[in-house]
Amino acid sequence: MANGGRAQGNQRSTRDPALPVVGRETETAEIMRRVASDRSRSEVLILTGEPGAGKSVLLDLAADRARREGGRVLRAVGSESEAHLGFAGLHQLLRPVLGELDRLPARQRTALRAVLGLGECPEAPDGMLVGLAVLTLVSDLAESAPLLVVVDDTQWIDRASLDVLSFVARRMDSEPVTLLVGVRAAAVLPGLGKGYERLEIGPLSGEAAARLLDRQPTPPTGRTRVRILQEAAGNPLALVELARASANRRLGGSGMEGPLPVTDRLERIFAEQAEFLPEATRRPLLLLAAADATDALMASRGLPEADDKAWVPADRAGLVRQDGPWISFRHPLIRSAVYHAASFEERRQAHLALAELLIEEPDRRAWHLAAATMRPDEDVSAALQRTADRARRRGGYAAAAAALERAAELSPRRADQARLLTEAAVMAVFTGQLGWVEHLAAEVRGRSEDPALISRASLATGQLMTLRRHHAAAFALLTRIAAEAAAAHSPRVLDALAAAAVVRYYSGEESHQQKIEDLLCAMPDSTAGGALRAWVLAVSDPNGAGASLAPALPGLIAAAKDDAGGLTALAIVAWLLDQTALAARTFDEAFDRWQARGSLPDGLGCAVGWAYLEQGRWADARSVAAEIAAVASAAGLDHAEACAHALDATVLALLGEPADARRGAERALVLVDPLESRSVAVSARRALGLAAVAEGDYDTAYAQFRSAFTDDGDPVHYHVSYTVLAELAAAAVRRGRQQDAAELLERSARRLGTGVSARITALLNRGRALLAEPDHAEPYFQAALADDTGEQWPFERAQTRLDYGEWLRRQRRIAEARPLLTAALDTFQRLGARPWIERAKAELRAAGIEAASSVVPSVFTELSPQQQQIVQLAARGLTNREIGEKLFLSPRTVGSHLYRVFPKLGITARSQLRDVIEGTLSGASTQI
């Protein structure tokens, strides 16, 4: 049109003056409290309600309030047509501030520009780096004034954008940022569904509904009024629209007939209103309905014959809102009604017209062409494939999978259909949607007999199944794929076995090991060797594979230095083989990239946390657990979430937080079937045992540790159970169960055979020392401490020193006991292991030494895991921005944590942090 209306902009209000806010006093107050100009911390609030309940009106009020008080507002509105466009919601949200991207650190700027389609990158940007870029940008924008981020109709925001929003929401802490999210009541929001306050926008009360009717231009009366109140059921939009229909004498039309839900009834009313519009209005209206939020502007410019007068009938009918040059639908239900009321040919022509306008927007153009195409079309299929490739390179896996699936539907050849569906299944793995992956794999099987394609699609299903709770089915599928690949001499066999080995580890099922060994033997020689084979061997049989793999690990790691996935896999191998220091170093090397292959915890994702725990980096371990738990919970991956809870519960028990440890461990046990997830079951019960030790309840501790073995003394899990042996022995001594524990320990030693790791050897010797007669214990204590490599497990080393020192004191060898007890106490204080600190102090007092009070370490361990990490990095001289890069936090959040931590630690300067970490501040300078 010559002077046509424009689509509504990001920063403009969508509030309809015809919908006064009536009966929402409580909800309005609750929302306004969060957008007050003096707020100094972040807020996240999810508004839920049925269509027409008034969520958008309330969000508009909040945006208006924020602007009036000098705040800044960023907005995005989801639409069905944009749900398959990767990062479309994020682009819409950030469009007004794209000029601010130049202020971001280089790596963050490059990643964010890539996903927004503003720059190229050779591979998919790291999801966490993109999230950090948005977090930093949001923090920078909030420097001058509080920031309000409003996301409406979030059920239609694309998954990639939603993942970024959930990342930012989890890490907003001290930012003056409020995130308000509007979503339909029945919708599921991955990443934002748990842990955030929700405000339900329910039906209006009868009194409020009556007041709203009274405020309409022509308030209904009599029987008509009673009927409207009954039919609207407290829905504000329904009340307004039914009153409008009544005033226009259309109440008796189809829009009011039959027992329809409120939403369907409203759509009928809107469709009827559109039906009576002149053709010159209906055509641009349909074009606007077919367009998404970004290309609606082009839609309004796309009909030269439709001048401003063309919109007047639609405005008068209450379908659109015209504010100066801006035009938008008053409600998403109107858009839906207009679109679906048109014939297929009318809709097709609208999409073709939009495609012509979007020559310079290839992704949107491809989807409009697809919407206009019902028969196979190679050109449109190719356009969607190019769209999928661009989405994949930006990390938009859900968008890529959707485009590939639609490309397959439009491809003329069955072979190409199967290939594209296979690629879609591989991409869909990263969404965590198992049902979608299974559907795509089934479609591949229905369209092809190519074993390579069928194997690859099935493998995608199996890889995602490993992160869920039903491991027997996952293992059966993966080993079948491996067997078929081996028979076909396909290299895919190692990929399938790598995933099967993960299931073997999670399940702990002994029969799985023989199956994996048989398949490895049948594997073609050309696929042997390398990191993947090392992975299969170590994960499925760490004790048997350890002797041959351990010497080769440094070379394999050096060769994989540029391969983030390979580095992560080899770090996990190192952890499994009790090369903990090497594992932690390798994880650190791959830190920025260890989740780069997608937003899901991959393989044995919690291994990095266990390595950090064993090395004494407990705050790091808890941070890993928190991240994996959040991602897994959002994706519905029960087993991965349970692993994270078991890890965190173990650290909490060691820190002396038994109640919290029990809650975490019990949560882990609820999430899995203990018979199908033995690794989680044993780890969780180990945490429960440690929590009992922290409370001095050795009966419970013994029962929990003993549950790591069967009644016959066999390990419940072939790797995790052996880590419990020394704890089991210590609890047995306290409860007079030495004989049972000694038999179990020696049975385990015989089963393990020779070539066990230095760590397990030390644990066995500590257990033997504790269970031996006093006159025979010392050689075992000395053997447990003889190997200097034991220093890489500081807590376990300190436990042995404490036990040995206690034994020496009881033998009246006080002078020999004191250095061991002092060293043990130093380690426990550094780690913050409060129950063991108290025990070591008691032993030192019994040895004639009053342990010096160490205020700083005890206060340090009371900080949150995140605060401990920040203090440690700041003590190394890193700036707030550098710390934020490492921990995926904004610089402001880092600074705020340090501001709160300094008084707790009794310091006033950043230069004193190193002394805090080293525990060298004098008592006088650390008083709080």
CSV table of C-alpha atoms in Angstrom, one decimal, residues 391-801:
chain,number,residue,atom,x,y,z
A,391,ALA,CA,20.0,-23.1,11.6
A,392,ARG,CA,22.4,-26.0,12.5
A,393,ARG,CA,25.4,-23.7,12.1
A,394,ARG,CA,23.8,-21.2,14.5
A,395,GLY,CA,23.0,-24.0,17.0
A,396,GLY,CA,19.3,-23.9,16.3
A,397,TYR,CA,18.8,-27.7,16.4
A,398,ALA,CA,15.0,-27.7,16.8
A,399,ALA,CA,14.7,-25.4,13.8
A,400,ALA,CA,17.1,-27.5,11.8
A,401,ALA,CA,15.2,-30.7,12.5
A,402,ALA,CA,11.8,-29.1,11.7
A,403,ALA,CA,13.1,-27.8,8.4
A,404,LEU,CA,14.7,-31.1,7.4
A,405,GLU,CA,11.4,-32.9,8.3
A,406,ARG,CA,9.4,-30.6,6.1
A,407,ALA,CA,12.1,-30.8,3.4
A,408,ALA,CA,11.6,-34.6,3.4
A,409,GLU,CA,7.9,-34.3,3.0
A,410,LEU,CA,8.4,-32.1,-0.1
A,411,SER,CA,11.2,-34.2,-1.6
A,412,PRO,CA,10.1,-36.1,-4.7
A,413,ARG,CA,12.4,-39.2,-4.2
A,414,ARG,CA,12.0,-41.7,-1.3
A,415,ALA,CA,15.7,-42.1,-1.0
A,416,ASP,CA,16.1,-38.4,-0.4
A,417,GLN,CA,13.2,-38.4,2.0
A,418,ALA,CA,14.8,-41.1,4.1
A,419,ARG,CA,18.2,-39.3,4.1
A,420,LEU,CA,16.6,-36.0,5.2
A,421,LEU,CA,14.5,-37.6,7.9
A,422,THR,CA,17.7,-39.3,9.2
A,423,GLU,CA,19.4,-36.0,9.4
A,424,ALA,CA,16.4,-34.5,11.2
A,425,ALA,CA,16.5,-37.3,13.8
A,426,VAL,CA,20.2,-36.6,14.5
A,427,MET,CA,19.4,-32.9,15.0
A,428,ALA,CA,16.3,-33.6,17.1
A,429,VAL,CA,18.4,-35.5,19.6
A,430,PHE,CA,19.7,-32.1,20.9
A,431,THR,CA,16.1,-31.0,21.7
A,432,GLY,CA,15.7,-33.8,24.2
A,433,GLN,CA,12.3,-34.7,22.7
A,434,LEU,CA,12.5,-38.5,22.5
A,435,GLY,CA,9.0,-38.9,21.0
A,436,TRP,CA,10.0,-36.7,18.1
A,437,VAL,CA,13.2,-38.6,17.5
A,438,GLU,CA,11.4,-42.0,17.6
A,439,HIS,CA,8.8,-40.7,15.1
A,440,LEU,CA,11.5,-39.5,12.7
A,441,ALA,CA,13.4,-42.9,13.0
A,442,ALA,CA,10.1,-44.7,12.3
A,443,GLU,CA,9.6,-42.6,9.2
A,444,VAL,CA,13.1,-43.5,8.0
A,445,ARG,CA,12.3,-47.2,8.4
A,446,GLY,CA,9.1,-46.8,6.5
A,447,ARG,CA,10.8,-45.1,3.6
A,448,SER,CA,14.0,-46.9,3.2
A,449,GLU,CA,15.7,-50.3,3.4
A,450,ASP,CA,19.2,-48.7,3.4
A,451,PRO,CA,20.8,-50.3,6.6
A,452,ALA,CA,23.2,-47.3,7.0
A,453,LEU,CA,20.3,-44.8,7.2
A,454,ILE,CA,18.2,-47.0,9.4
A,455,SER,CA,21.1,-47.6,11.7
A,456,ARG,CA,21.9,-43.9,12.0
A,457,ALA,CA,18.4,-42.9,12.7
A,458,SER,CA,17.9,-45.7,15.3
A,459,LEU,CA,21.3,-44.7,16.8
A,460,ALA,CA,19.9,-41.2,17.4
A,461,THR,CA,17.0,-42.7,19.3
A,462,GLY,CA,19.3,-44.9,21.4
A,463,GLN,CA,21.7,-42.0,22.3
A,464,LEU,CA,18.8,-40.0,23.7
A,465,MET,CA,17.4,-43.0,25.5
A,466,THR,CA,20.6,-43.4,27.5
A,467,LEU,CA,19.8,-40.2,29.3
A,468,ARG,CA,16.4,-41.5,30.4
A,469,ARG,CA,15.5,-44.1,32.9
A,470,HIS,CA,14.7,-47.2,30.8
A,471,HIS,CA,18.1,-48.5,30.2
A,472,ALA,CA,17.3,-52.1,29.3
A,473,ALA,CA,15.4,-51.0,26.2
A,474,ALA,CA,18.1,-48.5,25.3
A,475,PHE,CA,20.8,-51.2,25.5
A,476,ALA,CA,18.8,-53.7,23.4
A,477,LEU,CA,18.4,-51.1,20.7
A,478,LEU,CA,22.0,-50.0,20.7
A,479,THR,CA,23.5,-53.5,20.6
A,480,ARG,CA,21.1,-54.5,17.8
A,481,ILE,CA,22.4,-51.5,15.9
A,482,ALA,CA,26.0,-52.4,16.6
A,483,ALA,CA,25.4,-56.0,15.6
A,484,GLU,CA,23.9,-55.0,12.3
A,485,ALA,CA,26.7,-52.5,11.7
A,486,ALA,CA,29.3,-55.2,12.4
A,487,ALA,CA,27.7,-57.6,10.0
A,488,ALA,CA,27.7,-54.9,7.3
A,489,HIS,CA,31.4,-54.0,8.2
A,490,SER,CA,30.2,-50.5,8.9
A,491,PRO,CA,32.3,-48.1,11.1
A,492,ARG,CA,28.9,-47.2,12.8
A,493,VAL,CA,29.5,-50.1,15.1
A,494,LEU,CA,31.8,-48.1,17.4
A,495,ASP,CA,29.3,-45.2,17.6
A,496,ALA,CA,26.6,-47.7,18.7
A,497,LEU,CA,29.0,-49.4,21.1
A,498,ALA,CA,30.1,-46.1,22.6
A,499,ALA,CA,26.5,-45.3,23.5
A,500,ALA,CA,25.8,-48.9,24.7
A,501,ALA,CA,28.8,-48.6,27.0
A,502,VAL,CA,27.2,-45.6,28.6
A,503,VAL,CA,24.1,-47.6,29.2
A,504,ARG,CA,26.3,-50.4,30.6
A,505,TYR,CA,27.8,-48.0,33.1
A,506,TYR,CA,24.5,-46.4,34.1
A,507,SER,CA,22.7,-49.7,34.5
A,508,GLY,CA,25.6,-51.7,35.9
A,509,GLU,CA,24.1,-54.8,34.4
A,510,GLU,CA,26.8,-57.5,34.2
A,511,SER,CA,25.3,-59.3,31.2
A,512,HIS,CA,25.9,-56.2,29.2
A,513,GLN,CA,29.7,-56.5,29.4
A,514,GLN,CA,29.9,-59.8,27.6
A,515,LYS,CA,27.6,-58.5,24.9
A,516,ILE,CA,29.9,-55.5,24.4
A,517,GLU,CA,33.0,-57.7,24.3
A,518,ASP,CA,31.5,-60.0,21.7
A,519,LEU,CA,30.6,-57.1,19.5
A,520,LEU,CA,34.1,-55.5,19.9
A,521,CYS,CA,35.6,-58.8,18.7
A,522,ALA,CA,33.3,-58.7,15.7
A,523,MET,CA,34.3,-55.2,14.8
A,524,PRO,CA,36.1,-54.6,11.6
A,525,ASP,CA,39.9,-54.0,12.1
A,526,SER,CA,39.7,-50.7,10.2
A,527,THR,CA,37.5,-49.2,12.9
A,528,ALA,CA,39.7,-50.3,15.8
A,529,GLY,CA,41.8,-47.9,17.9
A,530,GLY,CA,41.6,-44.3,18.9
A,531,ALA,CA,39.7,-42.4,21.5
A,532,LEU,CA,36.3,-44.1,20.7
A,533,ARG,CA,37.6,-47.6,21.3
A,534,ALA,CA,39.4,-46.4,24.5
A,535,TRP,CA,36.0,-45.0,25.6
A,536,VAL,CA,34.1,-48.3,25.0
A,537,LEU,CA,36.8,-50.3,26.9
A,538,ALA,CA,37.1,-48.0,29.8
A,539,VAL,CA,33.4,-47.3,30.3
A,540,SER,CA,32.3,-50.9,30.1
A,541,ASP,CA,35.2,-52.4,32.1
A,542,PRO,CA,37.5,-49.8,33.7
A,543,ASN,CA,39.3,-52.3,36.0
A,544,GLY,CA,40.0,-54.8,33.2
A,545,ALA,CA,40.9,-52.1,30.6
A,546,GLY,CA,42.9,-49.9,33.0
A,547,ALA,CA,46.3,-51.6,32.8
A,548,SER,CA,46.5,-51.4,29.0
A,549,LEU,CA,44.9,-48.0,28.5
A,550,ALA,CA,46.4,-45.8,31.3
A,551,PRO,CA,49.9,-45.5,29.7
A,552,ALA,CA,48.4,-44.5,26.3
A,553,LEU,CA,46.1,-41.8,27.7
A,554,PRO,CA,48.5,-38.8,27.7
A,555,GLY,CA,49.3,-39.5,24.0
A,556,LEU,CA,45.6,-39.8,23.1
A,557,ILE,CA,44.8,-36.6,24.9
A,558,ALA,CA,47.6,-34.7,23.2
A,559,ALA,CA,46.4,-35.9,19.8
A,560,ALA,CA,42.9,-34.7,20.6
A,561,LYS,CA,43.8,-31.2,21.8
A,562,ASP,CA,41.7,-29.4,19.0
A,563,ASP,CA,38.8,-31.8,19.4
A,564,ALA,CA,36.5,-30.7,22.2
A,565,GLY,CA,34.4,-33.9,22.0
A,566,GLY,CA,37.5,-36.1,22.0
A,567,LEU,CA,39.0,-34.3,24.9
A,568,THR,CA,35.9,-34.6,27.0
A,569,ALA,CA,35.6,-38.4,26.2
A,570,LEU,CA,39.3,-39.0,27.1
A,571,ALA,CA,38.9,-36.9,30.3
A,572,ILE,CA,36.0,-39.3,31.3
A,573,VAL,CA,38.2,-42.3,30.5
A,574,ALA,CA,41.0,-40.8,32.7
A,575,TRP,CA,38.4,-40.4,35.5
A,576,LEU,CA,37.2,-43.9,35.2
A,577,LEU,CA,40.7,-45.2,35.4
A,578,ASP,CA,41.4,-43.2,38.5
A,579,GLN,CA,43.7,-40.9,36.7
A,580,THR,CA,41.9,-38.1,38.5
A,581,ALA,CA,44.5,-35.3,38.2
A,582,LEU,CA,44.8,-36.0,34.5
A,583,ALA,CA,41.1,-36.1,34.1
A,584,ALA,CA,40.6,-32.7,35.9
A,585,ARG,CA,43.3,-31.1,33.8
A,586,THR,CA,41.8,-32.4,30.6
A,587,PHE,CA,38.3,-31.2,31.6
A,588,ASP,CA,39.8,-27.8,32.4
A,589,GLU,CA,41.4,-27.7,29.0
A,590,ALA,CA,38.0,-28.5,27.4
A,591,PHE,CA,36.0,-26.4,29.9
A,592,ASP,CA,34.7,-23.7,27.5
A,593,ARG,CA,33.7,-26.5,25.1
A,594,TRP,CA,32.7,-29.5,27.0
A,595,GLN,CA,29.0,-29.0,26.3
A,596,ALA,CA,29.6,-27.4,22.9
A,597,ARG,CA,27.9,-30.3,20.9
A,598,GLY,CA,24.5,-29.3,22.2
A,599,SER,CA,22.5,-28.2,25.2
A,600,LEU,CA,22.1,-31.7,26.7
A,601,PRO,CA,24.5,-33.4,29.0
A,602,ASP,CA,26.4,-35.8,26.7
A,603,GLY,CA,27.6,-39.3,27.6
A,604,LEU,CA,28.8,-39.5,31.2
A,605,GLY,CA,28.3,-35.7,31.7
A,606,CYS,CA,28.6,-35.9,35.5
A,607,ALA,CA,32.1,-37.4,35.3
A,608,VAL,CA,33.6,-33.9,35.3
A,609,GLY,CA,31.8,-33.2,38.6
A,610,TRP,CA,33.0,-36.4,40.2
A,611,ALA,CA,36.6,-35.7,39.0
A,612,TYR,CA,36.4,-32.3,40.6
A,613,LEU,CA,34.9,-33.7,43.8
A,614,GLU,CA,37.6,-36.4,44.1
A,615,GLN,CA,40.3,-33.7,43.5
A,616,GLY,CA,38.9,-31.6,46.3
A,617,ARG,CA,37.3,-28.9,44.0
A,618,TRP,CA,33.9,-29.2,45.7
A,619,ALA,CA,32.5,-25.9,44.6
A,620,ASP,CA,33.3,-26.7,41.0
A,621,ALA,CA,31.6,-30.1,41.4
A,622,ARG,CA,28.4,-28.5,42.8
A,623,SER,CA,28.4,-26.0,39.9
A,624,VAL,CA,28.6,-28.8,37.4
A,625,ALA,CA,25.8,-30.7,39.2
A,626,ALA,CA,23.5,-27.6,39.2
A,627,GLU,CA,24.0,-26.9,35.5
A,628,ILE,CA,23.4,-30.5,34.5
A,629,ALA,CA,20.3,-30.8,36.8
A,630,ALA,CA,18.8,-27.7,35.3
A,631,VAL,CA,19.4,-28.7,31.7
A,632,ALA,CA,18.2,-32.3,32.2
A,633,SER,CA,15.1,-31.2,34.2
A,634,ALA,CA,14.1,-28.9,31.4
A,635,ALA,CA,14.5,-31.6,28.8
A,636,GLY,CA,12.8,-34.3,30.9
A,637,LEU,CA,15.9,-36.5,31.1
A,638,ASP,CA,15.3,-38.2,34.4
A,639,HIS,CA,18.5,-40.2,34.6
A,640,ALA,CA,20.8,-37.3,33.8
A,641,GLU,CA,19.0,-35.2,36.4
A,642,ALA,CA,19.3,-38.0,39.0
A,643,CYS,CA,23.1,-38.3,38.3
A,644,ALA,CA,23.4,-34.6,39.1
A,645,HIS,CA,21.4,-34.8,42.3
A,646,ALA,CA,23.5,-37.8,43.5
A,647,LEU,CA,26.7,-35.8,42.9
A,648,ASP,CA,25.5,-32.7,44.7
A,649,ALA,CA,24.2,-34.8,47.6
A,650,THR,CA,27.6,-36.4,48.0
A,651,VAL,CA,29.3,-33.0,48.3
A,652,LEU,CA,26.7,-31.7,50.7
A,653,ALA,CA,27.3,-34.7,52.9
A,654,LEU,CA,31.0,-34.1,53.0
A,655,LEU,CA,30.4,-30.4,53.8
A,656,GLY,CA,28.3,-31.5,56.8
A,657,GLU,CA,24.9,-30.6,55.4
A,658,PRO,CA,23.2,-34.0,56.1
A,659,ALA,CA,19.6,-32.8,55.7
A,660,ASP,CA,20.2,-31.2,52.3
A,661,ALA,CA,22.3,-34.2,51.3
A,662,ARG,CA,19.4,-36.6,52.1
A,663,ARG,CA,16.9,-34.6,50.1
A,664,GLY,CA,19.2,-34.6,47.1
A,665,ALA,CA,20.0,-38.3,47.3
A,666,GLU,CA,16.3,-39.2,47.8
A,667,ARG,CA,15.4,-37.1,44.8
A,668,ALA,CA,17.9,-39.0,42.7
A,669,LEU,CA,16.4,-42.3,43.8
A,670,VAL,CA,12.9,-41.2,43.0
A,671,LEU,CA,13.9,-40.3,39.4
A,672,VAL,CA,15.3,-43.7,38.5
A,673,ASP,CA,14.6,-47.4,38.7
A,674,PRO,CA,17.4,-48.6,41.0
A,675,LEU,CA,17.5,-51.9,39.1
A,676,GLU,CA,18.1,-50.2,35.8
A,677,SER,CA,20.3,-47.4,37.1
A,678,ARG,CA,22.6,-49.0,39.6
A,679,SER,CA,25.3,-46.3,39.2
A,680,VAL,CA,22.9,-43.7,40.5
A,681,ALA,CA,21.4,-46.0,43.2
A,682,VAL,CA,24.8,-46.8,44.6
A,683,SER,CA,26.0,-43.2,44.4
A,684,ALA,CA,22.9,-41.9,46.1
A,685,ARG,CA,23.1,-44.5,48.9
A,686,ARG,CA,26.8,-43.6,49.4
A,687,ALA,CA,25.7,-40.0,49.8
A,688,LEU,CA,23.1,-41.1,52.4
A,689,GLY,CA,25.8,-43.1,54.2
A,690,LEU,CA,28.1,-40.1,54.3
A,691,ALA,CA,25.2,-37.9,55.6
A,692,ALA,CA,24.7,-40.5,58.4
A,693,VAL,CA,28.4,-40.4,59.2
A,694,ALA,CA,28.2,-36.6,59.5
A,695,GLU,CA,25.5,-37.1,62.1
A,696,GLY,CA,27.3,-39.9,63.9
A,697,ASP,CA,24.6,-42.4,62.9
A,698,TYR,CA,26.8,-45.4,62.1
A,699,ASP,CA,24.0,-47.9,62.0
A,700,THR,CA,22.4,-46.1,59.1
A,701,ALA,CA,25.8,-45.4,57.6
A,702,TYR,CA,26.7,-49.1,57.6
A,703,ALA,CA,23.3,-50.1,56.1
A,704,GLN,CA,23.7,-47.6,53.3
A,705,PHE,CA,27.3,-48.5,52.5
A,706,ARG,CA,26.5,-52.2,52.7
A,707,SER,CA,23.8,-51.8,50.1
A,708,ALA,CA,26.5,-51.2,47.5
A,709,PHE,CA,27.0,-55.0,47.6
A,710,THR,CA,24.7,-57.9,47.3
A,711,ASP,CA,24.0,-60.3,50.2
A,712,ASP,CA,26.7,-62.6,48.6
A,713,GLY,CA,29.2,-59.8,48.6
A,714,ASP,CA,29.2,-59.0,44.9
A,715,PRO,CA,29.3,-55.4,43.8
A,716,VAL,CA,25.9,-53.9,42.8
A,717,HIS,CA,27.8,-51.7,40.4
A,718,TYR,CA,31.2,-52.7,38.9
A,719,HIS,CA,32.8,-49.3,39.3
A,720,VAL,CA,31.0,-47.2,42.0
A,721,SER,CA,30.6,-50.0,44.6
A,722,TYR,CA,34.4,-50.3,45.1
A,723,THR,CA,34.7,-46.6,46.1
A,724,VAL,CA,32.6,-47.4,49.2
A,725,LEU,CA,34.8,-50.1,50.6
A,726,ALA,CA,36.8,-47.9,53.0
A,727,GLU,CA,33.7,-46.1,54.3
A,728,LEU,CA,32.0,-49.5,54.8
A,729,ALA,CA,35.0,-50.7,56.9
A,730,ALA,CA,35.0,-47.5,59.0
A,731,ALA,CA,31.3,-47.8,59.8
A,732,ALA,CA,31.6,-51.6,60.5
A,733,VAL,CA,34.2,-50.9,63.1
A,734,ARG,CA,31.9,-48.5,64.9
A,735,ARG,CA,29.0,-51.0,64.9
A,736,GLY,CA,30.9,-54.2,65.6
A,737,ARG,CA,30.5,-55.7,62.1
A,738,GLN,CA,34.2,-56.2,61.3
A,739,GLN,CA,33.9,-59.8,60.2
A,740,ASP,CA,31.2,-59.2,57.6
A,741,ALA,CA,33.0,-56.2,56.3
A,742,ALA,CA,36.4,-58.0,56.2
A,743,GLU,CA,35.0,-60.9,54.2
A,744,LEU,CA,33.3,-58.5,51.8
A,745,LEU,CA,36.5,-56.4,51.4
A,746,GLU,CA,38.7,-59.5,50.7
A,747,ARG,CA,36.1,-60.9,48.3
A,748,SER,CA,36.2,-57.6,46.4
A,749,ALA,CA,40.0,-57.6,46.3
A,750,ARG,CA,40.0,-61.1,44.8
A,751,ARG,CA,37.4,-60.1,42.3
A,752,LEU,CA,39.4,-57.0,41.3
A,753,GLY,CA,42.6,-59.0,40.9
A,754,THR,CA,46.0,-57.4,40.1
A,755,GLY,CA,46.5,-54.1,38.3
A,756,VAL,CA,43.9,-52.1,40.2
A,757,SER,CA,44.4,-48.4,40.4
A,758,ALA,CA,46.4,-46.6,43.0
A,759,ARG,CA,43.2,-45.1,44.4
A,760,ILE,CA,41.4,-48.5,44.9
A,761,THR,CA,44.6,-50.0,46.3
A,762,ALA,CA,44.7,-47.2,48.9
A,763,LEU,CA,41.1,-47.6,49.8
A,764,LEU,CA,41.6,-51.4,50.2
A,765,ASN,CA,44.6,-50.8,52.5
A,766,ARG,CA,42.8,-48.3,54.6
A,767,GLY,CA,39.8,-50.7,55.0
A,768,ARG,CA,42.2,-53.5,55.9
A,769,ALA,CA,44.0,-51.3,58.5
A,770,LEU,CA,40.7,-50.4,60.1
A,771,LEU,CA,39.5,-54.0,60.2
A,772,ALA,CA,42.7,-55.5,61.4
A,773,GLU,CA,43.7,-56.4,64.9
A,774,PRO,CA,45.5,-53.4,66.5
A,775,ASP,CA,48.9,-55.2,66.4
A,776,HIS,CA,48.5,-55.8,62.6
A,777,ALA,CA,47.1,-52.5,61.4
A,778,GLU,CA,50.2,-50.4,60.8
A,779,PRO,CA,51.6,-52.0,57.7
A,780,TYR,CA,48.2,-51.4,56.0
A,781,PHE,CA,48.1,-47.8,57.0
A,782,GLN,CA,51.6,-47.3,55.7
A,783,ALA,CA,50.8,-49.0,52.5
A,784,ALA,CA,47.7,-46.8,52.1
A,785,LEU,CA,49.9,-43.7,52.4
A,786,ALA,CA,53.0,-44.9,50.6
A,787,ASP,CA,52.1,-43.9,47.0
A,788,ASP,CA,52.5,-40.1,46.5
A,789,THR,CA,49.9,-40.3,43.7
A,790,GLY,CA,47.4,-40.5,46.5
A,791,GLU,CA,47.6,-36.7,47.0
A,792,GLN,CA,45.3,-36.3,44.0
A,793,TRP,CA,42.5,-37.6,46.3
A,794,PRO,CA,42.9,-35.2,49.2
A,795,PHE,CA,39.8,-36.0,51.2
A,796,GLU,CA,40.5,-39.7,51.1
A,797,ARG,CA,44.1,-39.2,51.9
A,798,ALA,CA,43.2,-37.0,54.9
A,799,GLN,CA,40.8,-39.7,56.1
A,800,THR,CA,43.6,-42.2,56.1
A,801,ARG,CA,45.9,-39.8,57.9
